[in-house]
mmCIF file of C-alpha atoms and ligand atoms in Angstrom:
data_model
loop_
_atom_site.group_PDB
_atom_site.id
_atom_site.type_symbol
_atom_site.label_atom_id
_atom_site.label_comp_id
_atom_site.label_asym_id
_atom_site.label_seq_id
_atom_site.Cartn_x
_atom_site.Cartn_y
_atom_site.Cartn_z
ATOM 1 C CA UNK N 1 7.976 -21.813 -17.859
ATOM 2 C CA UNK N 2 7.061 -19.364 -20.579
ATOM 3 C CA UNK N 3 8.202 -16.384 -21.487
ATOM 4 C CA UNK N 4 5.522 -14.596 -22.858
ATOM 5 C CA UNK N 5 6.591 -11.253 -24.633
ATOM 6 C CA UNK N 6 3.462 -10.389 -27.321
ATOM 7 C CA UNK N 7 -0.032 -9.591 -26.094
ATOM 8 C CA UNK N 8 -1.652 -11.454 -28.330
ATOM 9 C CA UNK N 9 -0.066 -14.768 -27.730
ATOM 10 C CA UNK N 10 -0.351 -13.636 -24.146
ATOM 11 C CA UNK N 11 -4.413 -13.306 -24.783
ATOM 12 C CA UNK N 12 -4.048 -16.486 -26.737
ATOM 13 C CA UNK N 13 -2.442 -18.439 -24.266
ATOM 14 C CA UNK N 14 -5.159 -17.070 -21.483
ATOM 15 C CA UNK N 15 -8.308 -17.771 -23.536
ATOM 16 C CA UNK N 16 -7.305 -21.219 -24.599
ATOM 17 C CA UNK N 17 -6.834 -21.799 -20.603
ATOM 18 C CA UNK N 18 -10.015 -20.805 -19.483
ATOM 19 C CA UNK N 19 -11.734 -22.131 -22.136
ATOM 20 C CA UNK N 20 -10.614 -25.523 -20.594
ATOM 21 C CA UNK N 21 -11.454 -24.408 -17.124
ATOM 22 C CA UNK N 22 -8.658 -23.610 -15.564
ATOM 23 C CA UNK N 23 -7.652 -21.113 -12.880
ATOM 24 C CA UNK N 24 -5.755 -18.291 -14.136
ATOM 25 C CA UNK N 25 -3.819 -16.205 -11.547
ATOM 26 C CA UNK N 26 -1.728 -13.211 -11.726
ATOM 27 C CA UNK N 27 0.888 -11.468 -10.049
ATOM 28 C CA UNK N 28 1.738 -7.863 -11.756
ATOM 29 C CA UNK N 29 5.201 -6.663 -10.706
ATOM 30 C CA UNK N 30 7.847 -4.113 -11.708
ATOM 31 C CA UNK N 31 10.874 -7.434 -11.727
ATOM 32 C CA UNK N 32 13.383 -6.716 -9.171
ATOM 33 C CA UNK N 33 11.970 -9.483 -7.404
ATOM 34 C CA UNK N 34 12.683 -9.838 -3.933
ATOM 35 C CA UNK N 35 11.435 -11.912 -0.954
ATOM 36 C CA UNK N 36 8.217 -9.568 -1.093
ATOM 37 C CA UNK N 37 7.565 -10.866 -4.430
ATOM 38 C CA UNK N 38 8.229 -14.269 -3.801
ATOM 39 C CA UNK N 39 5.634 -14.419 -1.360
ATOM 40 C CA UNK N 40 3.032 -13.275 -3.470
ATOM 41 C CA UNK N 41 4.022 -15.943 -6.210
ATOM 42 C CA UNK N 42 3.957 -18.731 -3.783
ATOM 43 C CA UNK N 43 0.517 -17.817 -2.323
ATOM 44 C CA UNK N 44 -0.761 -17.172 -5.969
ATOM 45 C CA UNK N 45 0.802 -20.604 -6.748
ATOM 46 C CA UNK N 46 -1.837 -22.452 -4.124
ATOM 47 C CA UNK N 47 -4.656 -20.608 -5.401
ATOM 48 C CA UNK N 48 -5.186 -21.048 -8.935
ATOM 49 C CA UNK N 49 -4.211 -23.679 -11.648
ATOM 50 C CA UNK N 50 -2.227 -21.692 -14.176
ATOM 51 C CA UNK N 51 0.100 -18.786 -13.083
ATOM 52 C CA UNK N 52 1.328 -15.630 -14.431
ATOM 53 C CA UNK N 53 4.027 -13.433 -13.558
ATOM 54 C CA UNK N 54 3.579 -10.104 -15.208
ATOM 55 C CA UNK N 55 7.300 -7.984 -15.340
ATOM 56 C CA UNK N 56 6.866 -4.376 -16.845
ATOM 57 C CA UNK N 57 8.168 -1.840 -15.480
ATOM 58 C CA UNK N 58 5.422 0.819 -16.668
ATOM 59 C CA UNK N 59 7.165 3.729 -17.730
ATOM 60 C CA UNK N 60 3.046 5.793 -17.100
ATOM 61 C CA UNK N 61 3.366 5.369 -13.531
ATOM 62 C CA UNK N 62 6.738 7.035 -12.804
ATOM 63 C CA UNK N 63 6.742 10.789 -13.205
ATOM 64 C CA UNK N 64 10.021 12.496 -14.834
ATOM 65 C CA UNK N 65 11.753 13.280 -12.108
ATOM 66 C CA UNK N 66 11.571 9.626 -10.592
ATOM 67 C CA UNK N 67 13.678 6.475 -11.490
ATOM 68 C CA UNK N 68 12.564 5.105 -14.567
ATOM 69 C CA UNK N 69 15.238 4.711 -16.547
ATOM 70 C CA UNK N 70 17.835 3.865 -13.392
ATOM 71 C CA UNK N 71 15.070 1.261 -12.059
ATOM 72 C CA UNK N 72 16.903 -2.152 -11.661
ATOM 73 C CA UNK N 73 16.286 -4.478 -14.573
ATOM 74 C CA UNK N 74 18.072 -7.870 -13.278
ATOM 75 C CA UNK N 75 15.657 -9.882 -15.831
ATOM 76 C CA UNK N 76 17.524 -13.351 -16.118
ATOM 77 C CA UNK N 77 17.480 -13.757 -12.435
ATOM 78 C CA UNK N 78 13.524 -12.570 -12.295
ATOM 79 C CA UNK N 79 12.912 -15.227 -14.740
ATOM 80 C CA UNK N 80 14.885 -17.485 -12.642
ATOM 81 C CA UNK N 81 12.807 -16.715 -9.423
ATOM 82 C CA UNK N 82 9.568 -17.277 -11.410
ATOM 83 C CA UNK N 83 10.438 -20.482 -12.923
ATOM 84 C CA UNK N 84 11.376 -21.492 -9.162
ATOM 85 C CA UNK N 85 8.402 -20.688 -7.458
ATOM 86 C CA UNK N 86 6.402 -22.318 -10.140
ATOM 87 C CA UNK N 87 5.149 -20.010 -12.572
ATOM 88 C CA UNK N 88 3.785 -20.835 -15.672
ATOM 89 C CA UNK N 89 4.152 -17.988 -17.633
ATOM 90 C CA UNK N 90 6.779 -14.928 -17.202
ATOM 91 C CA UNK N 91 4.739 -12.294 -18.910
ATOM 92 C CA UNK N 92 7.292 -8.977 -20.356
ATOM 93 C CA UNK N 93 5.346 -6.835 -22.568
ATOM 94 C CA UNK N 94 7.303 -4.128 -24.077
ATOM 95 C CA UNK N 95 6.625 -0.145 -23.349
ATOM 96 C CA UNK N 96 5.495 0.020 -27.154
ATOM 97 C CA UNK N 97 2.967 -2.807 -26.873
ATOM 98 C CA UNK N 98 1.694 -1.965 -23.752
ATOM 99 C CA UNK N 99 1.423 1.674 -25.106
ATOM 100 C CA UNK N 100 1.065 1.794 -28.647
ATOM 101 C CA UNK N 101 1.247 5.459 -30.475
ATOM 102 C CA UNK N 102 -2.142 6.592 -30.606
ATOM 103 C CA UNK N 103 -2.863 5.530 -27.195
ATOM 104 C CA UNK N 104 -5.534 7.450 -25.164
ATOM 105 C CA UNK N 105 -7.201 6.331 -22.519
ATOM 106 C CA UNK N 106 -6.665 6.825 -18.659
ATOM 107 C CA UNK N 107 -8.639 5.979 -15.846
ATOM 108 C CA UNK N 108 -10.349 8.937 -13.756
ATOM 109 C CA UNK N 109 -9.715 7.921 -10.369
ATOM 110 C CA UNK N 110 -11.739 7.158 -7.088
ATOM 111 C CA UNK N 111 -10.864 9.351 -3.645
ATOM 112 C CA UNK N 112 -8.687 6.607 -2.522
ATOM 113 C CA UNK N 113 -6.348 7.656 -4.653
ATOM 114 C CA UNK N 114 -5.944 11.418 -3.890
ATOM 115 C CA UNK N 115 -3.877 11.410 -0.604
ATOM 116 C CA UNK N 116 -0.939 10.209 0.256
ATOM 117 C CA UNK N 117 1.110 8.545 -2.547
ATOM 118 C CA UNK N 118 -1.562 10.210 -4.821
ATOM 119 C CA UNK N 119 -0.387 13.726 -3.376
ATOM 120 C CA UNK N 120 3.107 13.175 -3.500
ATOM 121 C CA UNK N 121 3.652 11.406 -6.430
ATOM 122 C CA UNK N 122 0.787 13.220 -8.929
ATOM 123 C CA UNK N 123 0.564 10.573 -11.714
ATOM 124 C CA UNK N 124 1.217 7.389 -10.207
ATOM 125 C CA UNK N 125 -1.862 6.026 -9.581
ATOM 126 C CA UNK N 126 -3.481 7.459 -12.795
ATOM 127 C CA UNK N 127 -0.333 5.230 -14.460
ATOM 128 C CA UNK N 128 -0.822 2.204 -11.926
ATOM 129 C CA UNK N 129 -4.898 1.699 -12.495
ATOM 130 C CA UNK N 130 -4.332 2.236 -16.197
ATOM 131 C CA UNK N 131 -1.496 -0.112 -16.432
ATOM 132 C CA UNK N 132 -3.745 -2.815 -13.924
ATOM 133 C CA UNK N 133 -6.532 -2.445 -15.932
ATOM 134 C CA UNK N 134 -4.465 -3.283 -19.239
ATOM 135 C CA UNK N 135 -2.692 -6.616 -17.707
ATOM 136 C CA UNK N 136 -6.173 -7.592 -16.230
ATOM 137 C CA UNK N 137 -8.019 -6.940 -19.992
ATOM 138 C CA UNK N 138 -4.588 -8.915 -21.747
ATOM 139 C CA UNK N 139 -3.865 -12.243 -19.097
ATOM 140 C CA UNK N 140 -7.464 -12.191 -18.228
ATOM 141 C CA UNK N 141 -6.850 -13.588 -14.881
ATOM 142 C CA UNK N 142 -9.382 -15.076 -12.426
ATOM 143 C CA UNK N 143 -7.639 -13.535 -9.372
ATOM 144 C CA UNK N 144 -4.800 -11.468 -8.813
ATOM 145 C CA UNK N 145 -2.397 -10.855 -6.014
ATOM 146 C CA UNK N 146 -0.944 -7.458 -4.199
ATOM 147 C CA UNK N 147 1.222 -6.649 -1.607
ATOM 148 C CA UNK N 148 -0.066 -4.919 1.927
ATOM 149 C CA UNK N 149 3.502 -3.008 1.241
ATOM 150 C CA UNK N 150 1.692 -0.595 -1.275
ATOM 151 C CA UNK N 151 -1.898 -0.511 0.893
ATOM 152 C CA UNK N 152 -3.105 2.675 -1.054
ATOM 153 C CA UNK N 153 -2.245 0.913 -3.782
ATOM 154 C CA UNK N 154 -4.287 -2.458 -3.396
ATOM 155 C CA UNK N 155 -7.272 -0.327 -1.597
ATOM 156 C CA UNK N 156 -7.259 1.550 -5.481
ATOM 157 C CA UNK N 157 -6.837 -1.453 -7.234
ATOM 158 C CA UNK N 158 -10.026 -3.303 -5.417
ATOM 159 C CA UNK N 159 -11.926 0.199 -6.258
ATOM 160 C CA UNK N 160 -11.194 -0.497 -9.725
ATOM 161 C CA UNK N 161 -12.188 -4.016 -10.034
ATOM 162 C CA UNK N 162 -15.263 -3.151 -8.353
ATOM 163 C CA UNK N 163 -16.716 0.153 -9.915
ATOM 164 C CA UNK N 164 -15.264 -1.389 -13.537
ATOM 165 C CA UNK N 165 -16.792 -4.709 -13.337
ATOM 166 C CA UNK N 166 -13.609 -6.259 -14.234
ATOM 167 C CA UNK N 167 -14.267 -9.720 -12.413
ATOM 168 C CA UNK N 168 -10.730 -10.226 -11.077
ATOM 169 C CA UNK N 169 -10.258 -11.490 -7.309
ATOM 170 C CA UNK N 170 -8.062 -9.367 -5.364
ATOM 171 C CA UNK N 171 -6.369 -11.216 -3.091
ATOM 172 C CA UNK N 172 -3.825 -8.684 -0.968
ATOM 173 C CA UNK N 173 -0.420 -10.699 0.679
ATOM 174 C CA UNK N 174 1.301 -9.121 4.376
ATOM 175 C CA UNK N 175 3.902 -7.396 3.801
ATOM 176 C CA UNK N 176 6.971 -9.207 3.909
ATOM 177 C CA UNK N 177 9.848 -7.852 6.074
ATOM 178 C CA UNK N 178 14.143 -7.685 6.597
ATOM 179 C CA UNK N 179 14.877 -8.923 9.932
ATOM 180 C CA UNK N 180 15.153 -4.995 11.489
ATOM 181 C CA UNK N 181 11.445 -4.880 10.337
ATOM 182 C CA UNK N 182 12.556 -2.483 6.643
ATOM 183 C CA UNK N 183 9.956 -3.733 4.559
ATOM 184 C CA UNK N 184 11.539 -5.044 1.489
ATOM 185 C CA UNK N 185 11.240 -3.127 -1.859
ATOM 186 C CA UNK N 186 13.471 -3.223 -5.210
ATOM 187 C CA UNK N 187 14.396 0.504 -4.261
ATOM 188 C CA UNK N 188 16.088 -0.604 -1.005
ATOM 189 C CA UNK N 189 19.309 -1.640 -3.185
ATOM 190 C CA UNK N 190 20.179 2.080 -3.717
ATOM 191 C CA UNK N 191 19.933 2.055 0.034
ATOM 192 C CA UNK N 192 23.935 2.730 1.361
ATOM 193 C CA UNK N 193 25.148 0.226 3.954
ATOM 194 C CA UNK N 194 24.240 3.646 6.308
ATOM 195 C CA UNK N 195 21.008 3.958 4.954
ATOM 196 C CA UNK N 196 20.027 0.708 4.581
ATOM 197 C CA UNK N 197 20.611 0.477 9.134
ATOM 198 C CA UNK N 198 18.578 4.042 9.373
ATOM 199 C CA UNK N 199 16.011 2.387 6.885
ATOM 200 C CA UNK N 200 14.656 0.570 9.703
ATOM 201 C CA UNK N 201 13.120 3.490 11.684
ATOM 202 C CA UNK N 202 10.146 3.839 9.442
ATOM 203 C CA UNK N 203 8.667 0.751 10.043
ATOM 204 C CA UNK N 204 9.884 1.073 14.065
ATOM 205 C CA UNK N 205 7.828 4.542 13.911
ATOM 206 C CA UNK N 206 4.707 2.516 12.752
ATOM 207 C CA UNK N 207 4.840 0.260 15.311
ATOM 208 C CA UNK N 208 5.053 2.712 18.070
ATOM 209 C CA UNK N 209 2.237 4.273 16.728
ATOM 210 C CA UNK N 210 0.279 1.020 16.484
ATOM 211 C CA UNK N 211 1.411 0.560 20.269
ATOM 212 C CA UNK N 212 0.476 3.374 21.496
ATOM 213 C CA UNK N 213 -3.154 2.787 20.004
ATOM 214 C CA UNK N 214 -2.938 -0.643 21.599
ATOM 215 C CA UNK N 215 -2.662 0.894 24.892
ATOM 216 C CA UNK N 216 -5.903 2.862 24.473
ATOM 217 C CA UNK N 217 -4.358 5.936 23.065
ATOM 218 C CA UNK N 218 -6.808 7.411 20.770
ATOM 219 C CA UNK N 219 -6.527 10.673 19.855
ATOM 220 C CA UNK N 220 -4.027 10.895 16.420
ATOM 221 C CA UNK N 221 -2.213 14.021 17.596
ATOM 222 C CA UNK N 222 -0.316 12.346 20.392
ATOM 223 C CA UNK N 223 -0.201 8.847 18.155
ATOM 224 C CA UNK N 224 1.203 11.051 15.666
ATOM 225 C CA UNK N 225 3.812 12.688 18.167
ATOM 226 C CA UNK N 226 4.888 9.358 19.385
ATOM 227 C CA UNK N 227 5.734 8.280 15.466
ATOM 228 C CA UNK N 228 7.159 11.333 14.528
ATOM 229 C CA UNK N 229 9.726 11.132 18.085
ATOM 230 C CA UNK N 230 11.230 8.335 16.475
ATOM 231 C CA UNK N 231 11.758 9.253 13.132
ATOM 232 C CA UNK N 232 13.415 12.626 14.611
ATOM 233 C CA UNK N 233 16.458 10.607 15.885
ATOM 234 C CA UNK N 234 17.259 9.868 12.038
ATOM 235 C CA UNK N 235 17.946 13.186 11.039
ATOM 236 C CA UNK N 236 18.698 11.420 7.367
ATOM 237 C CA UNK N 237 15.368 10.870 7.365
ATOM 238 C CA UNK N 238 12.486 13.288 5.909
ATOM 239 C CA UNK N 239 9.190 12.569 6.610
ATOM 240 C CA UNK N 240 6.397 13.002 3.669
ATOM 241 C CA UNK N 241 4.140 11.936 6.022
ATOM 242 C CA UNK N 242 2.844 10.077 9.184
ATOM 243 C CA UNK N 243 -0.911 9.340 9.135
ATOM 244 C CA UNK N 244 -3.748 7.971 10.966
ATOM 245 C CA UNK N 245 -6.473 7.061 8.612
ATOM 246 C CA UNK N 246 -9.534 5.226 8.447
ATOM 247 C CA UNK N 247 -8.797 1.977 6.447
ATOM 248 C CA UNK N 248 -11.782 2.179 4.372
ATOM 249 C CA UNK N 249 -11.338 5.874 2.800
ATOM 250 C CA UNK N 250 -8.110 6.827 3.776
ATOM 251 C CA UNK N 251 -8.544 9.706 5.368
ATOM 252 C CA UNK N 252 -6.980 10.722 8.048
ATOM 253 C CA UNK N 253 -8.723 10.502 11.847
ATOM 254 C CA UNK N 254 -8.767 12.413 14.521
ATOM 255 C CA UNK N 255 -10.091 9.746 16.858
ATOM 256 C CA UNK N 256 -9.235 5.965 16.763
ATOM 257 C CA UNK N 257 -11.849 4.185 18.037
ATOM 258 C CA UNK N 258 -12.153 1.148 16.083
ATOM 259 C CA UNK N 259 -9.429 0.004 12.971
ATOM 260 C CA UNK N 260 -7.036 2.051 11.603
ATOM 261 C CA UNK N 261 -4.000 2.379 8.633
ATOM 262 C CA UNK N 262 -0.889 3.856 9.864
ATOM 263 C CA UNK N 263 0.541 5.109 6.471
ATOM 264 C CA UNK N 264 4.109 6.556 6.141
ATOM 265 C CA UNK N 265 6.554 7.797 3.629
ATOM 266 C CA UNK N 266 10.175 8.958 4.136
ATOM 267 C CA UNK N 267 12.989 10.042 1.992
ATOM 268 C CA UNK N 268 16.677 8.899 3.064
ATOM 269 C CA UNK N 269 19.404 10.546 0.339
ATOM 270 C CA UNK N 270 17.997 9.546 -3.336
ATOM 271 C CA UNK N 271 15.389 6.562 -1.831
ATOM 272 C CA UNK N 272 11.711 6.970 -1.108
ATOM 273 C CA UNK N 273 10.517 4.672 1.522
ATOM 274 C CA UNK N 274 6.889 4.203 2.162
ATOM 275 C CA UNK N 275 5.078 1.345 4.480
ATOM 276 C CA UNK N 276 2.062 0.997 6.662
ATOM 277 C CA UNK N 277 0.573 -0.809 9.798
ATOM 278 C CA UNK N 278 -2.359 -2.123 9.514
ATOM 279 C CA UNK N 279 -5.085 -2.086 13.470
ATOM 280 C CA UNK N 280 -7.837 -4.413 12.988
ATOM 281 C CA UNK N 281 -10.642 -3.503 15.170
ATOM 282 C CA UNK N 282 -10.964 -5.453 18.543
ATOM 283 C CA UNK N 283 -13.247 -8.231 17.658
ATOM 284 C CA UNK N 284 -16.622 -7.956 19.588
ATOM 285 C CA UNK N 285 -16.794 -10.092 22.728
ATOM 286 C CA UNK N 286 -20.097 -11.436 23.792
ATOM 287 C CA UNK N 287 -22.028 -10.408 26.109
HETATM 288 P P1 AMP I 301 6.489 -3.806 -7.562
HETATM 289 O O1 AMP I 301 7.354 -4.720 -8.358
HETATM 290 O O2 AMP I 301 7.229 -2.965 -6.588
HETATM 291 O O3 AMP I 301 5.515 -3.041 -8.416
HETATM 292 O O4 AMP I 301 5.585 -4.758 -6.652
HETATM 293 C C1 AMP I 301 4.819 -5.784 -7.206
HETATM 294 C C2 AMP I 301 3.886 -6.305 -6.150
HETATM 295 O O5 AMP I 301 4.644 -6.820 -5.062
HETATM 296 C C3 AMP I 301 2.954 -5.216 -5.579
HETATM 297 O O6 AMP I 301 1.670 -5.767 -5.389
HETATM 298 C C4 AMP I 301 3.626 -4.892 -4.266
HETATM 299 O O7 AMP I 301 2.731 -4.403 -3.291
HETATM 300 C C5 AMP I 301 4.168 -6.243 -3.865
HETATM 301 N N1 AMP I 301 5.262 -6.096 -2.895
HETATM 302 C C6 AMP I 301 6.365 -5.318 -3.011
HETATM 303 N N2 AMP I 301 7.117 -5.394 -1.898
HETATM 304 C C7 AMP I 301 6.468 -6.225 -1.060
HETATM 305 C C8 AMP I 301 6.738 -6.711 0.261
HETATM 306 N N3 AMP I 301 7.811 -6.341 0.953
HETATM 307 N N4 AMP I 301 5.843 -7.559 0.823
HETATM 308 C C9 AMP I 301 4.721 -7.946 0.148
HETATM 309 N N5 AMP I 301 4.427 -7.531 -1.103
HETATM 310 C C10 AMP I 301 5.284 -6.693 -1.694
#
């Protein structure tokens, strides 16, 4: 495995690739890597011929108040993971490459992007499409993989690809779990031994929601009620928010009467959790 740390030999290495027909594919992530992660490389590593693991943590998409400079940086053991699972390349641009001085341009960005994380965490997204559109422009990749975990996230990213033109597959992994059902994240290691067992009731608030709507239960006010009930008996736990929404736009329903995203976001002490449950729409049965 490479370690790739200049964008040009990073461009360099890509065009020389698909010049000779191979299959480039890409999975962008912050390091920290975790069983979430892994995943995604290991699905990545069936689909395409040549792989790259982008690490950066993008300073863009963090505002000032949030944990850039505290963000866990465990880089030997990232590379480590990558070269495990297969990767080709380990891709670590540096903050000044990425983001040269006399850099300027941002994307403006599609409705999918105003709720939710958009609201609560104002320049994220503007960060995360900008960053996304960079990688994609630098390892040129012929498909790219994102976690379910961050669904307003990937929903964003496939607007991108799509309104842009930038010819990348978007390929978007379940979310992979802890055994209590805590969706694993790099953040949950600032989670204390405490937290960490609270955690859990995010993802348990989901799935009663997602229950409830299995039983027929379609108005969001009670669905909401039933997920908010159990985040209540965590009083460590604030909610952001609880939501209903309509998988395609994101915004929130009133009714639920075919698929639906069940978005949520808590804090617990320092750590901001967020996660989602995904109801497909009954398939039609014949007549
Ligand atoms: P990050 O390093 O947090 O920016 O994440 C990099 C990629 O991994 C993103 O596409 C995330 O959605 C994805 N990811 C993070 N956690 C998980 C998880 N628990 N399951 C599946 N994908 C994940």
């Amino acid at each position: 495995m490479k370690v790739i740390r200049s964008l040009k030999a990073m461009a360099a290495w890509s065009d020389r690739l698909r010049r000779a027909g191979v299959t480039i594919g890409l999975v962008p992530t912050m390091g920290a890597l975790h069983g979430g992660h892994r995943a995604l490389i290991r699905a990545a590593r069936l689909r395409c011929d040549a792989l790259v693991v982008s690490i950066f943590v993008n300073p863009t998409q963090f505002s000032p108040t949030e944990d850039l400079t505290n963000y866990p940086r465990p880089i030997a053991k990232d590379r480590a993971l990558c070269r495990m699972e297969g990767a080709d390349v380990c891709f670590e641009p540096t903050g000044h490459a990425m983001y040269p001085d006399g850099f300027q341009t941002t994307v403006i960005l599609p409705s999918i992007a105003r709720r939710w994380e958009g609201e609560a965490r104002p320049q994220h997204f503007s960060g995360v499409a900008t960053v996304v559109a960079k990688l994609f422009g630098v390892v040129r990749p012929h498909l790219a993989l994102f976690g379910q975990k961050d669904f307003q996230q990937s929903a964003l990213v496939r607007q991108l690809v799509e309104d842009l033109n930038l010819g990348v597959k978007i390929v978007v992994h379940p979310t992979v779990r802890e055994q209590d059902g805590l969706a694993m994240s790099s953040r949950n290691v600032y989670l204390s031994p405490k937290e960490r067992i609270v955690a859990a009731a995010l993802y348990k608030s989901l799935r009663a929601g997602a229950d409830a709507i299995r039983k027929g239960i379609t108005e969001v006010a009670a669905i909401q009620t039933t997920m908010a009930q159990i985040v209540k008996e965590e009083p460590a736990l604030t909610v952001d928010y609880l939501a209903v929404c309509d998988p395609r736009t994101l915004e929130p329903l009133s009714l639920v009467t075919s698929g639906a995203i069940l978005l949520g976001a808590v804090r617990l002490g320092s750590v901001r959790l967020i996660d989602n449950f995904l109801i497909t729409p009954p398939a039609t049965r014949p007549l």
